[in-house]
Coordinates of C-alpha atoms and ligand atoms in Angstrom, one line a residue:
M1 CA 118.3 -142.1 37.4
N2 CA 117.8 -142.2 40.7
S3 CA 114.3 -141.1 41.5
L4 CA 113.5 -138.6 44.5
T5 CA 110.4 -137.0 44.3
N6 CA 110.8 -133.0 43.2
V7 CA 113.9 -132.5 43.7
R8 CA 114.4 -128.7 43.5
V9 CA 117.8 -127.8 44.7
R10 CA 119.6 -123.8 44.5
F11 CA 123.0 -121.7 43.9
A12 CA 122.1 -118.7 45.7
P13 CA 125.2 -116.3 45.6
S14 CA 125.5 -112.9 46.9
P15 CA 127.5 -111.5 44.1
T16 CA 130.5 -109.8 45.7
G17 CA 132.2 -109.0 42.4
F18 CA 134.4 -112.3 41.7
V19 CA 133.0 -116.2 42.2
H20 CA 135.0 -118.1 44.4
I21 CA 135.8 -121.4 44.2
G22 CA 133.5 -122.4 46.7
G23 CA 131.1 -120.9 45.4
L24 CA 131.7 -122.7 41.9
R25 CA 131.9 -125.9 43.8
T26 CA 128.5 -125.1 45.7
A27 CA 126.8 -124.3 42.3
L28 CA 128.2 -127.2 41.0
Y29 CA 127.0 -130.0 44.1
N30 CA 123.8 -128.6 43.4
Y31 CA 124.2 -129.0 39.7
L32 CA 125.4 -132.5 39.7
Y33 CA 122.3 -133.3 42.8
A34 CA 119.5 -132.0 40.5
R35 CA 120.6 -133.4 37.1
K36 CA 121.4 -136.6 39.2
H37 CA 117.9 -136.7 40.3
G38 CA 115.8 -135.3 37.6
G39 CA 115.5 -132.0 39.8
T40 CA 115.7 -128.9 39.1
F41 CA 118.6 -126.4 39.8
I42 CA 117.8 -122.6 40.5
L43 CA 119.8 -119.2 40.4
R44 CA 119.1 -117.1 43.2
I45 CA 120.5 -113.8 43.9
E46 CA 120.6 -113.0 47.2
D47 CA 121.2 -109.2 46.7
T48 CA 120.0 -107.5 49.5
D49 CA 122.9 -106.1 51.3
R50 CA 123.0 -102.5 49.3
E51 CA 125.9 -101.8 51.1
R52 CA 127.8 -104.7 49.3
F53 CA 126.4 -104.1 46.0
V54 CA 128.5 -104.3 43.4
E55 CA 127.8 -103.3 39.8
G56 CA 128.1 -105.9 37.2
A57 CA 128.8 -108.7 39.9
T58 CA 125.3 -110.7 38.9
E59 CA 126.2 -110.9 35.3
N60 CA 130.0 -111.8 35.7
L61 CA 128.8 -114.4 38.1
I62 CA 125.9 -115.7 35.6
S63 CA 128.6 -115.8 32.8
V64 CA 131.2 -117.9 35.2
L65 CA 128.1 -120.2 35.5
E66 CA 127.3 -120.6 31.6
W67 CA 130.8 -121.0 31.1
A68 CA 131.0 -123.6 33.3
G69 CA 128.1 -125.5 31.6
L70 CA 126.0 -125.3 35.1
V71 CA 123.0 -123.5 33.4
P72 CA 120.5 -123.1 35.9
D73 CA 116.7 -124.2 35.0
E74 CA 115.1 -121.0 36.5
G75 CA 116.8 -118.2 37.3
P76 CA 117.0 -114.1 36.2
R77 CA 117.8 -115.3 32.7
Q78 CA 115.5 -118.5 32.4
G79 CA 112.3 -117.0 34.0
G80 CA 110.3 -119.0 36.1
N81 CA 107.4 -119.9 38.0
Y82 CA 108.6 -118.6 41.3
G83 CA 110.3 -115.2 40.1
P84 CA 111.6 -112.9 40.8
Y85 CA 114.7 -114.6 41.2
F86 CA 116.4 -111.7 42.6
Q87 CA 116.0 -111.0 46.5
S88 CA 116.4 -107.3 46.0
Q89 CA 112.9 -107.5 43.7
R90 CA 110.8 -109.3 46.8
T91 CA 111.2 -106.7 49.4
E92 CA 107.4 -106.9 49.6
I93 CA 107.3 -110.5 49.8
Y94 CA 109.5 -110.5 53.3
Q95 CA 108.0 -107.2 54.6
K96 CA 104.8 -109.0 54.8
Y97 CA 106.5 -112.3 56.1
A98 CA 108.2 -110.0 59.0
R99 CA 104.5 -108.9 59.8
E100 CA 102.8 -112.3 60.0
L101 CA 105.4 -112.6 62.2
L102 CA 105.4 -109.8 64.7
D103 CA 101.4 -110.4 64.3
K104 CA 102.2 -114.5 65.6
G105 CA 104.1 -112.5 68.5
F106 CA 107.7 -114.2 67.3
A107 CA 108.9 -110.9 66.2
Y108 CA 109.1 -107.6 67.6
Y109 CA 110.3 -103.9 66.7
A110 CA 113.6 -102.7 67.9
F111 CA 114.5 -98.9 67.9
D112 CA 117.4 -98.9 69.7
T113 CA 120.0 -96.7 68.2
P114 CA 123.7 -97.9 68.0
E115 CA 125.0 -95.8 70.9
E116 CA 122.6 -97.6 73.0
I117 CA 123.1 -100.7 71.8
E118 CA 127.2 -100.1 72.5
A119 CA 125.7 -98.8 76.0
A120 CA 124.5 -102.3 76.3
R121 CA 127.8 -104.0 75.4
Q122 CA 130.0 -101.8 77.8
R123 CA 127.4 -102.5 80.3
A124 CA 127.5 -106.6 79.6
R125 CA 131.6 -106.1 79.2
Q126 CA 131.8 -104.7 83.2
S127 CA 129.7 -107.4 84.3
G128 CA 131.9 -109.9 82.6
N129 CA 130.0 -110.3 79.8
Q130 CA 132.3 -110.4 76.3
F131 CA 130.4 -111.6 74.4
M132 CA 127.0 -109.7 74.9
K133 CA 124.0 -111.1 72.9
Y134 CA 120.9 -109.4 71.9
N135 CA 118.6 -111.9 73.2
F136 CA 116.8 -112.9 76.4
T137 CA 119.8 -111.7 78.7
I138 CA 119.0 -108.2 77.5
R139 CA 116.1 -108.2 75.4
H140 CA 114.3 -106.8 78.5
E141 CA 116.4 -103.4 79.1
M142 CA 116.5 -102.2 75.4
S143 CA 114.4 -100.2 73.9
N144 CA 111.9 -101.9 71.6
S145 CA 107.8 -103.1 71.6
L146 CA 108.3 -105.6 74.1
N147 CA 108.9 -102.8 76.7
M148 CA 106.5 -100.3 75.6
T149 CA 102.8 -100.2 75.7
P150 CA 100.8 -100.0 72.8
Q151 CA 99.8 -96.7 72.7
A152 CA 104.0 -96.2 72.8
L153 CA 104.6 -98.1 70.1
R154 CA 102.0 -96.4 67.8
A155 CA 103.5 -93.3 68.5
A156 CA 107.1 -94.4 68.1
L157 CA 106.0 -95.7 64.6
D158 CA 104.1 -92.8 63.0
A159 CA 106.8 -90.3 64.4
G160 CA 108.6 -92.3 62.1
K161 CA 111.6 -93.6 64.4
P162 CA 113.7 -96.1 62.6
Y163 CA 113.3 -99.6 63.7
V164 CA 114.6 -103.1 62.8
I165 CA 112.9 -106.4 63.6
R166 CA 113.8 -108.8 65.4
L167 CA 113.2 -112.8 65.6
L168 CA 112.5 -113.4 69.4
V169 CA 114.6 -116.3 69.4
P170 CA 113.1 -118.5 73.1
E171 CA 115.1 -118.9 75.9
G172 CA 116.0 -123.1 76.9
R173 CA 114.9 -124.3 73.4
Q174 CA 117.6 -127.3 71.3
F175 CA 117.7 -126.9 67.7
E176 CA 118.4 -130.0 66.0
V177 CA 118.8 -130.7 62.3
D178 CA 120.1 -134.0 60.4
D179 CA 122.5 -132.9 58.0
E180 CA 122.8 -135.2 55.3
I181 CA 126.8 -134.5 55.4
R182 CA 127.3 -133.5 58.8
G183 CA 124.3 -136.4 60.9
R184 CA 122.8 -134.8 63.3
V185 CA 123.9 -131.6 64.7
V186 CA 122.2 -130.1 67.8
F187 CA 122.1 -126.0 68.5
D188 CA 121.4 -124.3 71.7
S189 CA 118.9 -121.1 71.4
R190 CA 121.3 -119.6 74.3
E191 CA 124.4 -119.3 71.1
I192 CA 121.5 -116.8 69.3
D193 CA 120.9 -113.7 68.9
D194 CA 117.3 -112.5 68.5
Q195 CA 118.5 -111.9 64.9
V196 CA 117.2 -109.0 62.9
L197 CA 115.2 -110.1 60.3
L198 CA 114.2 -106.4 58.6
K199 CA 116.4 -103.9 58.7
S200 CA 116.0 -99.9 59.1
D201 CA 115.9 -99.6 55.4
G202 CA 113.1 -102.4 54.7
F203 CA 115.5 -105.0 53.5
P204 CA 115.2 -108.4 54.8
T205 CA 118.4 -109.8 56.0
Y206 CA 119.8 -113.1 54.6
H207 CA 117.6 -115.0 57.1
L208 CA 114.8 -113.9 56.9
A209 CA 115.1 -114.0 52.6
N210 CA 116.8 -117.0 52.6
V211 CA 114.3 -119.0 54.4
V212 CA 111.4 -117.3 52.9
D213 CA 112.5 -118.1 49.4
D214 CA 113.5 -121.5 49.8
H215 CA 109.9 -122.2 51.3
L216 CA 108.0 -120.2 48.4
M217 CA 110.6 -121.8 45.6
E218 CA 109.5 -125.0 47.6
I219 CA 113.3 -126.0 47.9
S220 CA 113.8 -130.1 48.6
H221 CA 117.6 -129.6 49.6
V222 CA 120.1 -126.9 50.9
I223 CA 123.5 -127.5 49.8
R224 CA 125.6 -125.2 50.5
G225 CA 129.1 -124.5 52.4
E226 CA 129.3 -125.1 56.4
E227 CA 130.1 -121.5 56.9
W228 CA 126.2 -121.2 56.9
L229 CA 125.5 -123.7 59.2
S230 CA 125.5 -121.5 62.5
S231 CA 122.6 -120.0 60.9
V232 CA 120.5 -123.2 60.9
P233 CA 119.2 -122.7 64.2
K234 CA 117.5 -119.7 63.6
H235 CA 116.6 -120.6 60.4
L236 CA 114.7 -124.0 61.7
L237 CA 113.1 -121.5 64.5
L238 CA 111.8 -119.4 60.8
Y239 CA 110.5 -122.4 60.0
E240 CA 108.7 -123.2 62.9
C241 CA 107.4 -120.1 63.4
F242 CA 105.6 -120.0 60.0
G243 CA 104.3 -123.5 60.3
W244 CA 106.8 -125.0 57.3
T245 CA 108.8 -127.7 57.0
P246 CA 112.3 -127.2 56.4
P247 CA 114.2 -128.2 53.9
H248 CA 116.9 -131.2 53.9
M249 CA 120.4 -129.4 54.3
A250 CA 123.7 -130.3 53.3
H251 CA 126.8 -128.4 54.6
L252 CA 129.8 -128.7 52.4
P253 CA 133.4 -129.0 54.1
L254 CA 134.9 -125.8 53.9
I255 CA 138.2 -125.1 51.8
F256 CA 141.4 -124.2 52.9
N257 CA 144.8 -122.7 51.5
P258 CA 147.7 -125.1 51.1
D259 CA 148.9 -123.9 54.5
G260 CA 145.4 -124.1 56.1
S261 CA 144.7 -120.6 56.0
K262 CA 141.2 -119.3 54.2
M263 CA 141.7 -118.8 50.8
S264 CA 141.2 -115.1 49.9
K265 CA 141.9 -112.8 47.3
R266 CA 143.8 -109.9 49.4
D267 CA 147.0 -112.6 49.0
I268 CA 146.9 -113.0 45.7
Q269 CA 148.4 -110.6 42.5
S270 CA 149.1 -113.1 39.9
L271 CA 148.8 -116.7 39.6
D272 CA 152.4 -116.6 38.3
E273 CA 153.5 -115.6 41.5
L274 CA 151.7 -117.1 44.4
P275 CA 152.9 -116.5 48.0
S276 CA 154.1 -119.5 49.3
G277 CA 151.5 -121.6 51.2
K278 CA 148.2 -119.6 49.1
V279 CA 146.5 -120.0 46.0
D280 CA 143.8 -117.7 44.4
P281 CA 140.4 -118.2 44.8
D282 CA 139.1 -116.7 41.8
V283 CA 137.8 -119.0 39.4
A284 CA 138.4 -116.4 36.6
S285 CA 141.9 -116.3 37.2
Y286 CA 142.1 -120.2 36.4
I287 CA 140.3 -119.6 33.2
R288 CA 142.5 -116.8 32.0
K289 CA 145.4 -118.8 33.3
G290 CA 144.0 -121.1 30.8
Y291 CA 143.5 -124.4 32.4
E292 CA 140.4 -126.6 30.4
K293 CA 136.8 -125.9 32.0
A294 CA 136.7 -129.5 32.4
A295 CA 139.8 -129.5 34.5
I296 CA 138.5 -127.1 36.6
I297 CA 135.3 -128.4 37.1
N298 CA 136.7 -132.1 37.7
Y299 CA 139.4 -130.4 40.2
I300 CA 136.4 -128.7 42.0
A301 CA 134.2 -131.7 42.0
L302 CA 137.1 -133.3 44.2
L303 CA 137.9 -130.6 46.3
G304 CA 135.2 -132.4 49.3
W305 CA 134.0 -135.5 47.2
N306 CA 135.2 -139.1 46.1
P307 CA 134.1 -141.6 44.0
G308 CA 133.8 -144.0 46.7
E309 CA 136.3 -146.2 48.6
G310 CA 138.8 -148.2 46.9
D311 CA 137.8 -146.4 43.4
D312 CA 140.8 -144.8 42.9
R313 CA 139.2 -143.1 39.6
Q314 CA 140.2 -139.3 39.4
V315 CA 139.2 -138.2 36.1
F316 CA 135.7 -136.9 35.1
D317 CA 133.9 -134.6 33.0
L318 CA 130.6 -133.5 33.8
P319 CA 128.5 -136.2 32.7
E320 CA 130.0 -138.5 34.5
L321 CA 129.9 -136.7 37.6
V322 CA 126.5 -136.3 37.4
Q323 CA 126.4 -140.3 36.6
E324 CA 128.8 -140.7 39.9
F325 CA 127.7 -138.0 42.1
S326 CA 126.2 -138.6 45.4
L327 CA 125.8 -136.8 48.9
Q328 CA 127.1 -139.3 50.9
R329 CA 129.6 -139.3 49.6
V330 CA 131.3 -135.6 50.4
N331 CA 133.8 -135.8 53.3
K332 CA 133.0 -134.1 56.7
S333 CA 136.7 -132.9 56.8
A334 CA 138.0 -129.7 55.5
A335 CA 139.4 -129.2 51.7
I336 CA 143.1 -128.6 50.9
F337 CA 143.7 -127.0 47.7
D338 CA 146.1 -128.6 45.3
L339 CA 147.9 -126.5 42.3
K340 CA 149.6 -130.0 41.3
K341 CA 146.9 -132.0 41.1
L342 CA 144.6 -129.2 39.3
Q343 CA 147.8 -129.3 36.9
W344 CA 148.3 -132.8 36.4
L345 CA 143.9 -133.3 35.8
N346 CA 144.7 -130.3 33.2
K347 CA 147.1 -132.7 31.4
E348 CA 144.8 -135.6 31.9
H349 CA 141.7 -133.7 29.9
I350 CA 143.6 -132.5 27.6
M351 CA 144.6 -135.8 26.8
R352 CA 141.0 -136.5 26.2
R353 CA 140.3 -134.1 23.7
D354 CA 140.0 -134.2 19.9
V355 CA 142.7 -133.4 18.1
A356 CA 140.2 -131.3 15.6
S357 CA 139.2 -129.3 18.6
L358 CA 142.8 -129.3 20.0
M359 CA 143.8 -127.6 16.4
E360 CA 141.1 -125.3 15.8
E361 CA 142.0 -123.8 19.2
L362 CA 145.7 -123.7 18.9
K363 CA 146.0 -122.2 15.0
P364 CA 145.4 -118.4 16.4
A365 CA 148.8 -118.9 18.8
L366 CA 150.2 -120.7 15.8
R367 CA 149.8 -117.4 13.2
K368 CA 151.2 -115.6 16.1
A369 CA 154.3 -117.6 16.6
G370 CA 154.5 -117.3 12.7
Y371 CA 153.9 -120.9 11.6
T372 CA 151.3 -119.7 8.8
D373 CA 150.9 -122.2 6.2
V374 CA 151.0 -125.9 8.2
A375 CA 148.8 -128.0 6.5
D376 CA 145.8 -128.8 8.3
D377 CA 146.6 -133.0 7.7
Y378 CA 149.8 -132.5 8.9
L379 CA 148.8 -130.0 12.1
A380 CA 146.6 -132.8 13.1
R381 CA 149.4 -135.6 13.5
A382 CA 151.8 -133.4 15.2
V383 CA 149.1 -132.3 17.9
G384 CA 148.0 -136.1 17.9
L385 CA 151.3 -136.9 19.0
M386 CA 152.0 -134.0 20.9
R387 CA 148.6 -134.3 22.7
E388 CA 149.5 -136.3 26.0
R389 CA 152.6 -134.3 26.5
L390 CA 151.1 -130.7 27.4
Y391 CA 150.0 -129.9 30.7
F392 CA 147.8 -126.6 28.8
T393 CA 147.4 -126.4 25.6
E394 CA 149.4 -123.3 24.7
D395 CA 152.2 -125.6 25.6
F396 CA 152.3 -127.2 22.0
V397 CA 153.4 -124.0 20.7
K398 CA 156.2 -123.7 22.7
L399 CA 157.4 -127.1 22.3
A400 CA 156.6 -128.5 18.9
G401 CA 158.4 -125.8 17.4
Y402 CA 160.6 -129.0 15.3
F403 CA 157.5 -129.9 13.5
F404 CA 157.7 -126.9 11.8
N405 CA 161.4 -125.7 11.3
D406 CA 164.7 -127.4 11.6
P407 CA 166.4 -127.3 14.9
T408 CA 168.4 -124.0 15.3
S409 CA 170.1 -124.8 18.4
Y410 CA 170.7 -128.2 20.0
D411 CA 170.3 -129.1 23.8
E412 CA 174.3 -129.1 25.3
Q413 CA 173.6 -130.9 28.0
A414 CA 172.2 -133.7 26.4
A415 CA 174.9 -133.5 23.8
Q416 CA 177.2 -133.9 25.9
K417 CA 176.2 -136.6 27.5
R418 CA 174.4 -138.5 24.5
W419 CA 176.8 -138.0 21.7
Q420 CA 179.6 -140.7 22.1
E421 CA 182.4 -141.8 19.6
D422 CA 180.7 -144.0 17.6
T423 CA 177.5 -141.6 17.2
P424 CA 178.2 -140.4 13.9
E425 CA 179.0 -143.6 12.1
L426 CA 175.6 -145.0 13.9
L427 CA 173.7 -141.8 12.7
R428 CA 175.6 -142.0 8.8
Q429 CA 174.6 -146.0 8.8
F430 CA 170.8 -145.5 9.9
A431 CA 170.8 -142.2 7.6
E432 CA 172.1 -144.8 4.5
A433 CA 169.0 -147.3 5.5
I434 CA 166.5 -145.1 6.2
R435 CA 167.2 -143.7 2.8
K436 CA 166.5 -147.1 1.6
L437 CA 162.8 -147.4 2.7
D438 CA 160.2 -147.6 0.5
T439 CA 157.3 -146.8 3.5
F440 CA 158.5 -144.1 6.1
T441 CA 156.7 -145.6 8.9
A442 CA 157.3 -145.7 12.4
G443 CA 157.8 -149.7 12.3
A444 CA 160.2 -149.9 9.3
I445 CA 161.8 -147.0 10.9
E446 CA 162.3 -148.7 14.5
E447 CA 163.1 -152.0 12.8
T448 CA 165.8 -150.3 10.6
L449 CA 166.9 -148.7 14.0
R450 CA 167.3 -152.2 15.8
Q451 CA 169.2 -153.5 12.5
V452 CA 171.8 -150.6 12.4
A453 CA 172.6 -151.4 16.5
E454 CA 172.7 -154.9 16.3
A455 CA 174.9 -154.6 13.7
H456 CA 177.0 -152.6 15.5
N457 CA 177.0 -154.8 18.8
S458 CA 174.9 -151.7 20.1
S459 CA 171.5 -150.8 22.1
G460 CA 168.9 -148.8 20.3
G461 CA 169.8 -146.4 23.0
K462 CA 172.8 -145.1 21.7
L463 CA 171.0 -144.2 18.7
I464 CA 168.2 -143.1 19.7
H465 CA 169.3 -140.5 21.8
P466 CA 171.5 -138.6 19.5
L467 CA 169.3 -139.2 16.6
R468 CA 166.3 -137.2 18.5
L469 CA 168.4 -134.0 19.6
A470 CA 170.1 -134.0 15.9
V471 CA 166.3 -134.0 14.2
T472 CA 164.6 -132.2 17.1
G473 CA 167.5 -130.3 19.4
V474 CA 166.4 -131.4 22.3
S475 CA 166.1 -134.2 24.3
V476 CA 162.3 -135.2 25.5
G477 CA 159.1 -135.4 22.9
P478 CA 156.9 -138.1 21.9
G479 CA 157.7 -141.2 20.8
L480 CA 160.5 -141.1 18.4
F481 CA 159.9 -143.4 15.6
E482 CA 156.2 -142.1 14.9
L483 CA 158.1 -138.6 15.7
L484 CA 160.1 -139.4 12.2
E485 CA 157.5 -140.9 10.2
V486 CA 155.5 -137.2 10.9
L487 CA 158.4 -135.1 9.8
G488 CA 159.6 -137.5 6.7
K489 CA 161.9 -138.9 5.0
E490 CA 163.4 -136.0 4.1
T491 CA 163.5 -133.9 7.1
V492 CA 164.9 -136.3 9.0
L493 CA 167.8 -136.6 6.4
R494 CA 168.3 -133.3 6.3
R495 CA 168.1 -132.8 9.7
I496 CA 170.9 -135.6 10.6
D497 CA 173.6 -134.7 8.5
R498 CA 173.0 -130.7 9.9
G499 CA 173.3 -132.6 13.3
M500 CA 176.1 -134.4 12.4
E501 CA 177.6 -131.0 11.4
I502 CA 177.1 -128.7 14.2
I503 CA 176.1 -130.7 17.5
P504 CA 180.3 -132.2 17.2
K505 CA 181.4 -128.6 17.6
L506 CA 179.3 -127.9 20.5
I507 CA 181.1 -130.7 22.6
S508 CA 184.6 -130.3 21.7
Ligands
LIG601 N1 123.6 -115.5 49.9 C1 124.5 -117.0 50.6 C2 126.2 -116.8 50.0 O1 126.2 -115.9 49.8 C3 123.4 -117.8 50.5 C4 124.2 -119.3 51.6 C5 122.8 -120.2 51.6 O2 123.1 -120.5 51.0 O3 121.8 -120.3 52.4 O4 126.0 -118.1 50.0

């Protein structure tokens, strides 16, 4: 384990009702970083925006994290020494720190009504300033404590006039961060508003709550999406005002749709009919669709990270990701969501699964499809053969019917192509030869097939293709000799007979 002292990282979502792919990636990278460095992974629910409150959203979020195996060390369910882990339960803490900023002269009361702010915006527009900021440019002409006598302020407060608390952003300052991914980023204070810290309902805004909590929870590294990079100067100023050391920061690249647009749930009706160029940002949709957990995690890890130059490994499970992960290998440039790659990874992860777990998962679907009395050892052999051919586990039920029933139809196109004049004779001789086999193993079957073909001066393929068609009804499947061994001699002989009877009629 790589040791960095006291790594404490957090995933700090605002529950909005569904877990975004980008959100799960942030959670994953934080988790990986914590595990890699023997640190602590914290879940903090940033639920101070009461207008955006969605019933059940937090529970849903926690259950997706648990499903993914990204269980926090500290959080709403686990507790911990730095709680509560819901920001909505910490409002008094934020109010105390807002007061501290007021007392030190780093913040001020602002009583402006929405109409007054709108009027200021109009004035700014008329003088050619399209994008008014509430900062040094206008604060002197607004209704705030900077422009009031102490008596007037007292009177306004006593009268219960609604107010917000704003951060007093100095003019002409530069703020710099050495971002672990983006390198040095410099901000000018001119670009920043006198940010509202505490709203008129007494709830903090994101900026105040986030900085206060990152400090109080002793967060060592802030790892989050690039959309938060523009908040950094406000946060740096807050750390400075409080006299605190800011945590290390790492801003993760954005994730886009294949067409380069932002991933939005509004674009998506169902995963089966994606509008062109779009993908579903909702993690739950992929879970419902039947993607392997390991594949989803693996894919999300690769959205912005790679194991290193010249290292073309792509398939990782969670412990392997913990081993390999580093912030140095996170890209600066945006990632594009590629559904085909996710599907490929799904197949790779199914191949890595053990047969027993696949069998257990498949049993209910098999029962539903009517395959009720399949012996376990037979099913295990069938699953073992099919495992590497499945894009989704449920494909097994669709593809593997021939393990349980004789074919009732035959691929006609394959029949046209593969069933030739000498096919019946070759098959007859092959059937004769295997009937005599004492051990019906893949090796013995292959050997027999080669001998029959050779005796006919013909290639193995001339026998293999029609044989597969007769036995399974289709033209693709697992290795033929292993398949025949699993089906057993009796079944194979019966199906060859039946195929020889029916298939010629299809092509005549
Ligand atoms: N609550 C913010 C979010 O929803 C957290 C941003 C951060 O990590 O600072 O993503």
